[in-house]
Coordinates of C-alpha atoms in Angstrom, one line a residue:
X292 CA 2.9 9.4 29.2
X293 CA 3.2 12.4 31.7
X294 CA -0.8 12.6 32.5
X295 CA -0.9 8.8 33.2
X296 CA 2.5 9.0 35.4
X297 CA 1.2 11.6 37.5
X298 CA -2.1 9.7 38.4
X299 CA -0.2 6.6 38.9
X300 CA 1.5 9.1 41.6
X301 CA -1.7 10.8 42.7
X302 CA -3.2 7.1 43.3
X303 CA 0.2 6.1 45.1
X304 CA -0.3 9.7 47.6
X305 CA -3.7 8.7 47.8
X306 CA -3.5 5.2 49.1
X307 CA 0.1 5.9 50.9
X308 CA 0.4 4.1 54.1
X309 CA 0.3 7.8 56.1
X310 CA -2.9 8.7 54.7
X311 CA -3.8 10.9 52.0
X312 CA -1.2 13.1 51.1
X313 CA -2.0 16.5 50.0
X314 CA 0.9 18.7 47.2
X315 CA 0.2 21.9 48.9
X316 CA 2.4 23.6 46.3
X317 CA 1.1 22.0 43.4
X318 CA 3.1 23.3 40.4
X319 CA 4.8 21.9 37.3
X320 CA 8.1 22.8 38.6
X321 CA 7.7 20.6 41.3
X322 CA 8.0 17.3 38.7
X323 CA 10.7 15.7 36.9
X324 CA 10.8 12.9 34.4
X325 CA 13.0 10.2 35.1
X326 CA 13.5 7.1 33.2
X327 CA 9.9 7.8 31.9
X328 CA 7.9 8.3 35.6
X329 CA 7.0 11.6 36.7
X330 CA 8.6 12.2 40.0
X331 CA 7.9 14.5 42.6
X332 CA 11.2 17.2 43.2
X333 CA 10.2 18.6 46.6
X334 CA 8.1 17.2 49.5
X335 CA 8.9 20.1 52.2
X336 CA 4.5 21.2 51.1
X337 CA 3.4 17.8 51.4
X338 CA 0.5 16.7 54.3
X339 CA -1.5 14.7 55.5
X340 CA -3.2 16.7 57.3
X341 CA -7.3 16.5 56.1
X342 CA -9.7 19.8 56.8
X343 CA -11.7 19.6 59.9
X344 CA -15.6 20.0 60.1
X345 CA -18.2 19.9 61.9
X346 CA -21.5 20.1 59.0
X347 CA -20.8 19.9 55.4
X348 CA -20.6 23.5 54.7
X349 CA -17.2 23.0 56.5
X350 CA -16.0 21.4 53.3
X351 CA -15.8 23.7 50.5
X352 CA -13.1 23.1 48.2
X353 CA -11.7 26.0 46.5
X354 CA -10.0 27.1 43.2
X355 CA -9.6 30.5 41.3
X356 CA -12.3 29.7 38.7
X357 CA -14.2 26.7 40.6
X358 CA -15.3 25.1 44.1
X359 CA -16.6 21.8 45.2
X360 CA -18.8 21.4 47.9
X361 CA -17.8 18.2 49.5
X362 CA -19.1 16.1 53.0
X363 CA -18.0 16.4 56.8
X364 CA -17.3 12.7 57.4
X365 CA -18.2 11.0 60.9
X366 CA -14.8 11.5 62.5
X367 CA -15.0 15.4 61.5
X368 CA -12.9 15.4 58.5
X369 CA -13.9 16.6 55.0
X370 CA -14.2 13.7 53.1
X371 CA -11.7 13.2 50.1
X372 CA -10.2 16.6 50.1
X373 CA -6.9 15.9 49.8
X374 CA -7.1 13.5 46.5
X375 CA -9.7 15.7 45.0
X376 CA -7.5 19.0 45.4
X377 CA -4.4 16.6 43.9
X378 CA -6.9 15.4 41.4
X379 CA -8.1 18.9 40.1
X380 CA -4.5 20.7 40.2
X381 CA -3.5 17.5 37.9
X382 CA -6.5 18.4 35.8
X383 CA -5.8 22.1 35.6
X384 CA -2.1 22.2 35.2
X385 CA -1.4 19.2 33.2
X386 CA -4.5 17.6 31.3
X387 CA -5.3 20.6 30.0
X388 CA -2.5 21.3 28.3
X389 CA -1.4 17.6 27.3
X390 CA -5.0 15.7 26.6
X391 CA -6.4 17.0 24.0
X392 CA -4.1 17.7 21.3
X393 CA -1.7 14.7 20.3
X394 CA -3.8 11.1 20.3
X395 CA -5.4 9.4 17.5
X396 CA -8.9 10.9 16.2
X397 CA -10.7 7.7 17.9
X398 CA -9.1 7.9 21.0
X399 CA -10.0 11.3 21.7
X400 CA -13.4 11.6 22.9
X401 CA -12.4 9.2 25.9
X402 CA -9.8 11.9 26.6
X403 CA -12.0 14.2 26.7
X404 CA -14.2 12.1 28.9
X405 CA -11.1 12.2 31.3
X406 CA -10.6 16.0 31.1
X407 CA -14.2 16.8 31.6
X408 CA -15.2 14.3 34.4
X409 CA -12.0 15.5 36.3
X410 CA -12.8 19.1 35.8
X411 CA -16.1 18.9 37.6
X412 CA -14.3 16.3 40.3
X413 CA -17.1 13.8 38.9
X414 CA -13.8 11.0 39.0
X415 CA -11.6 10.2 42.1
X416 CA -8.2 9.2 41.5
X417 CA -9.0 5.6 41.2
X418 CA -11.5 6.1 38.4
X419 CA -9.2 8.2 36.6
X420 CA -6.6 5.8 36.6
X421 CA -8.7 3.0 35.5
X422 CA -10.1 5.4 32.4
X423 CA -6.4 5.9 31.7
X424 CA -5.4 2.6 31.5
X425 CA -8.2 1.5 29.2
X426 CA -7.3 4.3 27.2
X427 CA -3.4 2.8 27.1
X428 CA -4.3 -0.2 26.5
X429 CA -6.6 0.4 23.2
X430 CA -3.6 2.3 22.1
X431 CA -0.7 -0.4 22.5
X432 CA -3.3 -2.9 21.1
X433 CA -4.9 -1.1 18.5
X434 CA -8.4 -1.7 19.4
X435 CA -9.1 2.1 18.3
X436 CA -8.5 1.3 14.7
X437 CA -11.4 1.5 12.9
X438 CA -11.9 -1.1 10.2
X439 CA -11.6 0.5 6.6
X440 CA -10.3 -0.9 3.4
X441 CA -7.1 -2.1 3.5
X442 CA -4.7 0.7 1.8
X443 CA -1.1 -1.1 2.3
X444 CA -1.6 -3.1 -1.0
X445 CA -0.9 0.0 -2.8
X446 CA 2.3 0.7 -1.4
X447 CA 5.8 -1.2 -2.4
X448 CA 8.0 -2.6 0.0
X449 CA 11.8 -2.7 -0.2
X450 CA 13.4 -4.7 3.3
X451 CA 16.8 -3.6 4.2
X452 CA 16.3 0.3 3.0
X453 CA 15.8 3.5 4.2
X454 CA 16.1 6.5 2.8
X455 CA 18.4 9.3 3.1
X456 CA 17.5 11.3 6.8
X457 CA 17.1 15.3 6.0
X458 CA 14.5 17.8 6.4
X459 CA 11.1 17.3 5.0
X460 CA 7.7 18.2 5.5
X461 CA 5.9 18.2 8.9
X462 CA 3.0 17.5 10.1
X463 CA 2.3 17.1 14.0
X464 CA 2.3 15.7 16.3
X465 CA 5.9 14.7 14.9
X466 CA 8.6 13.2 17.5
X467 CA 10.9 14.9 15.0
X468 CA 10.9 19.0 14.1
X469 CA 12.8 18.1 10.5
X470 CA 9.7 16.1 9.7
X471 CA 6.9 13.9 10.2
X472 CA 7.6 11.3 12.4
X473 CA 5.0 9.6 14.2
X474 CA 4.2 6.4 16.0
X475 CA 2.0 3.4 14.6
X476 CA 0.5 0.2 15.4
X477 CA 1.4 -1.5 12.2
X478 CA 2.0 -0.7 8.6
X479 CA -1.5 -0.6 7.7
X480 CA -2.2 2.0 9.9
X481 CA 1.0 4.1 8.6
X482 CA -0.6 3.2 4.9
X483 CA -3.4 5.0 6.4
X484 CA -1.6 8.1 7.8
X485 CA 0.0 8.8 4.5
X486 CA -3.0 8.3 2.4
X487 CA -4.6 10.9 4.3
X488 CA -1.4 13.7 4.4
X489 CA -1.0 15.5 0.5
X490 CA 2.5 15.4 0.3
X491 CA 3.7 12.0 1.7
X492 CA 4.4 9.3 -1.3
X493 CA 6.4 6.9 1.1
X494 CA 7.1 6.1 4.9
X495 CA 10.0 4.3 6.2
X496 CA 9.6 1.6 10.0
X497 CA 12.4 1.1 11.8
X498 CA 13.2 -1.1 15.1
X499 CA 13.1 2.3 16.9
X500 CA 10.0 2.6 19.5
X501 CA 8.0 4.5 21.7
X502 CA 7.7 4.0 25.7
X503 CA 4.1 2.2 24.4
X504 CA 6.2 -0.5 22.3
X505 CA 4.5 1.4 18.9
X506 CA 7.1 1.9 16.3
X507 CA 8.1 4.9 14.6
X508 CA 7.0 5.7 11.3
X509 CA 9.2 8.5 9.0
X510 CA 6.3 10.0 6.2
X511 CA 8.3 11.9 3.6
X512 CA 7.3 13.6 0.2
X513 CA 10.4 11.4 -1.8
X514 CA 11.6 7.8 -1.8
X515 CA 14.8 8.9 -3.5
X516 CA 18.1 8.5 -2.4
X517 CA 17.5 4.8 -0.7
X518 CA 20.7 3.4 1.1
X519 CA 21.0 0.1 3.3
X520 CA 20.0 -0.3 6.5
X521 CA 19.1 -4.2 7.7
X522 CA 16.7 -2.7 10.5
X523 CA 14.4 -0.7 8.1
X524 CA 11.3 -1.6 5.7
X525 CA 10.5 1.4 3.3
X526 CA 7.3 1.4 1.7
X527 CA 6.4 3.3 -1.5
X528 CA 3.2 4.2 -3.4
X529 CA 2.7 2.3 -6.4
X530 CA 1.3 5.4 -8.1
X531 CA 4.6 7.4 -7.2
X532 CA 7.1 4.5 -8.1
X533 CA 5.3 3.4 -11.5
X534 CA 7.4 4.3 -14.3
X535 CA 10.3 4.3 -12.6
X536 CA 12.8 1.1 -11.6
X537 CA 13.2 -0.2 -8.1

């Protein structure tokens, strides 16, 4: 959610009606989140101002670790330089740190497409915007699901439960640190994600959802302690509820 904000505000400085605009001082401190969108907190460094040239040696852009060599356009301006500095500071201050670690195992080579192709300043800002919003929109359909057997016929469901909330085992990336709470595209998927975790013998869906429209999924170790809740489905292994009475 933060990466793909912050392009959707690179492409907005890039295409601005004054031009290209450069973040001179291009810092995480310098963003917020508001209702969801990453906003910018200070615009004192911002220009729109491009590097003149007069041959394409001009038109070296540089970073601590890396530098592009880019063209001297016809009018004497280096070509691109302002979205391609926003671009890479985006790559080496956020994506970086955000990309690779949280999305589903199918998702993440395209990620890493992103991260690599911005690294080496082989996207612009519109390309990088349209790899993130095919990437979005395989998530919120769940087009990345691979086909496999279908797993939720082992599990029991009981509408209008939920079980008891308390601390219980985690796993990550959890929305919640008292236990494994993560987002799904449907209860097959969660059937999935528990099949695959050793201690989780149930999962509980409730109405609550992510900024994506997935909802949540609550993996726990126990399906004990059930108590009404009309916005709830708990699901239970067969093989941890058989001998026992629902």
């Amino acid at each position: 959610q933060i990466c793909l904000s912050l392009v959707k505000l690179l492409f907005y400085l890039a295409h601005s009606p004054l031009g290209s605009i450069v973040l001179l001082d291009f810092q995480p401190r310098q963003f917020v989140m508001v209702d969801g969108n990453l906003k910018v907190t200070d615009m004192d460094d911002a220009s729109t101002e491009e590097l003149s040239c007069k041959e394409d040696n001009d038109c070296t852009l540089d970073f601590p670790t890396k530098s592009f060599p880019l063209k001297c356009s016809v009018v004497g301006k280096c070509e691109g330089i302002n979205e391609k500095k926003n671009l890479f500071n985006a790559y080496r201050y956020f994506f970086t740190y955000l990309l690779p670690h949280s999305a589903p195992q199918a998702l993440r080579p395209l990620l890493s497409d992103i991260l690599n192709a911005t690294g080496d300043l082989r996207y612009g800002i519109n390309e990088t915007l349209r790899a993130f919003e095919k990437v979005l929109h395989l998530y919120k359909s769940g087009l990345y699901l691979q086909k496999r057997p279908l797993l939720l016929k082992d599990y029991i469901s009981l509408k209008g439960f939920r079980t008891v909330e308390g601390e219980d085992y985690k796993c990550w990336p959890s929305y919640s640190h008292l236990g494994c709470l993560l987002s799904i595209h449907s209860p097959e998927e969660a059937a999935a994600i528990c099949n695959s975790q050793l201690h989780c013998q149930s999962f509980i869906i409730t109405q609550h959802r992510t900024w994506t429209g997935r909802p949540l999924a609550s993996f726990q170790s126990s399906w004990t302690d059930l108590i009404p809740d009309t916005n709830a489905v708990v699901y239970i292994k067969r093989s941890a509820s058989s001998g026992e009475r629902l």
